[in-house]
Amino acid sequence: MEVREVVLAPGGAYELRLTGRGARGYVWTWRVTGDADAVAVAEDPAEPAAAAEPPGAPLPGETVERVYLVRGRVAGRARIRFAQVRPPYPDEAAYDEFVLDVTVR
């Protein structure tokens, strides 16, 4: 599990790219702890359309990069835990995890 620290100003943004395994049934989920109001997290919906690759479903076993935007909202410290899971198997351990510690000041 990788842990990364970033500092943002209110209104500032950080782009996080994570390798996805959607063709294998995995999705990235996230949970914010600490000062949850300090940040907002969203998957970048514009990223797939901007890719140079032709549209279409990934081939079986192919990895797909996912882009998440983390925005600073108000001063505080938040920890965002991303976990790559398969929703049909909620008791299964995460395939991969990534932690982003964010300080907004």
PDB file of C-alpha atoms in Angstrom, residues 27-62:
ATOM      1  CA  VAL A  27     -13.487  -0.873  -9.035  1.00  0.00           C
ATOM      2  CA  TRP A  28     -11.804   1.799  -6.920  1.00  0.00           C
ATOM      3  CA  THR A  29     -13.775   3.008  -3.911  1.00  0.00           C
ATOM      4  CA  TRP A  30     -12.731   5.649  -1.395  1.00  0.00           C
ATOM      5  CA  ARG A  31     -13.435   6.701   2.149  1.00  0.00           C
ATOM      6  CA  VAL A  32     -12.506  10.037   3.718  1.00  0.00           C
ATOM      7  CA  THR A  33     -11.606  10.214   7.422  1.00  0.00           C
ATOM      8  CA  GLY A  34     -10.337  13.021   9.605  1.00  0.00           C
ATOM      9  CA  ASP A  35     -11.683  16.427   8.569  1.00  0.00           C
ATOM     10  CA  ALA A  36     -13.972  15.025   5.878  1.00  0.00           C
ATOM     11  CA  ASP A  37     -15.280  18.505   5.010  1.00  0.00           C
ATOM     12  CA  ALA A  38     -11.746  19.644   4.107  1.00  0.00           C
ATOM     13  CA  VAL A  39     -11.749  17.795   0.770  1.00  0.00           C
ATOM     14  CA  ALA A  40     -13.994  16.649  -2.055  1.00  0.00           C
ATOM     15  CA  VAL A  41     -13.176  13.583  -4.175  1.00  0.00           C
ATOM     16  CA  ALA A  42     -14.603  12.767  -7.604  1.00  0.00           C
ATOM     17  CA  GLU A  43     -13.712  10.506 -10.494  1.00  0.00           C
ATOM     18  CA  ASP A  44     -12.804  12.641 -13.496  1.00  0.00           C
ATOM     19  CA  PRO A  45     -15.610  11.954 -16.001  1.00  0.00           C
ATOM     20  CA  ALA A  46     -13.836  13.849 -18.799  1.00  0.00           C
ATOM     21  CA  GLU A  47     -10.728  11.654 -18.770  1.00  0.00           C
ATOM     22  CA  PRO A  48     -12.010   8.655 -20.819  1.00  0.00           C
ATOM     23  CA  ALA A  49     -13.257  10.935 -23.602  1.00  0.00           C
ATOM     24  CA  ALA A  50      -9.907  12.718 -23.742  1.00  0.00           C
ATOM     25  CA  ALA A  51      -7.935   9.491 -24.147  1.00  0.00           C
ATOM     26  CA  ALA A  52      -6.186   8.866 -27.455  1.00  0.00           C
ATOM     27  CA  GLU A  53      -7.449   5.288 -27.532  1.00  0.00           C
ATOM     28  CA  PRO A  54     -10.600   4.442 -29.483  1.00  0.00           C
ATOM     29  CA  PRO A  55     -13.727   4.059 -27.359  1.00  0.00           C
ATOM     30  CA  GLY A  56     -14.908   0.618 -26.394  1.00  0.00           C
ATOM     31  CA  ALA A  57     -14.803  -1.899 -23.617  1.00  0.00           C
ATOM     32  CA  PRO A  58     -11.387  -2.985 -22.365  1.00  0.00           C
ATOM     33  CA  LEU A  59     -10.183  -6.380 -23.454  1.00  0.00           C
ATOM     34  CA  PRO A  60     -10.366  -9.177 -20.869  1.00  0.00           C
ATOM     35  CA  GLY A  61      -7.579  -8.746 -18.329  1.00  0.00           C
ATOM     36  CA  GLU A  62      -6.618  -5.293 -19.626  1.00  0.00           C
TER      37      GLU A  62
END
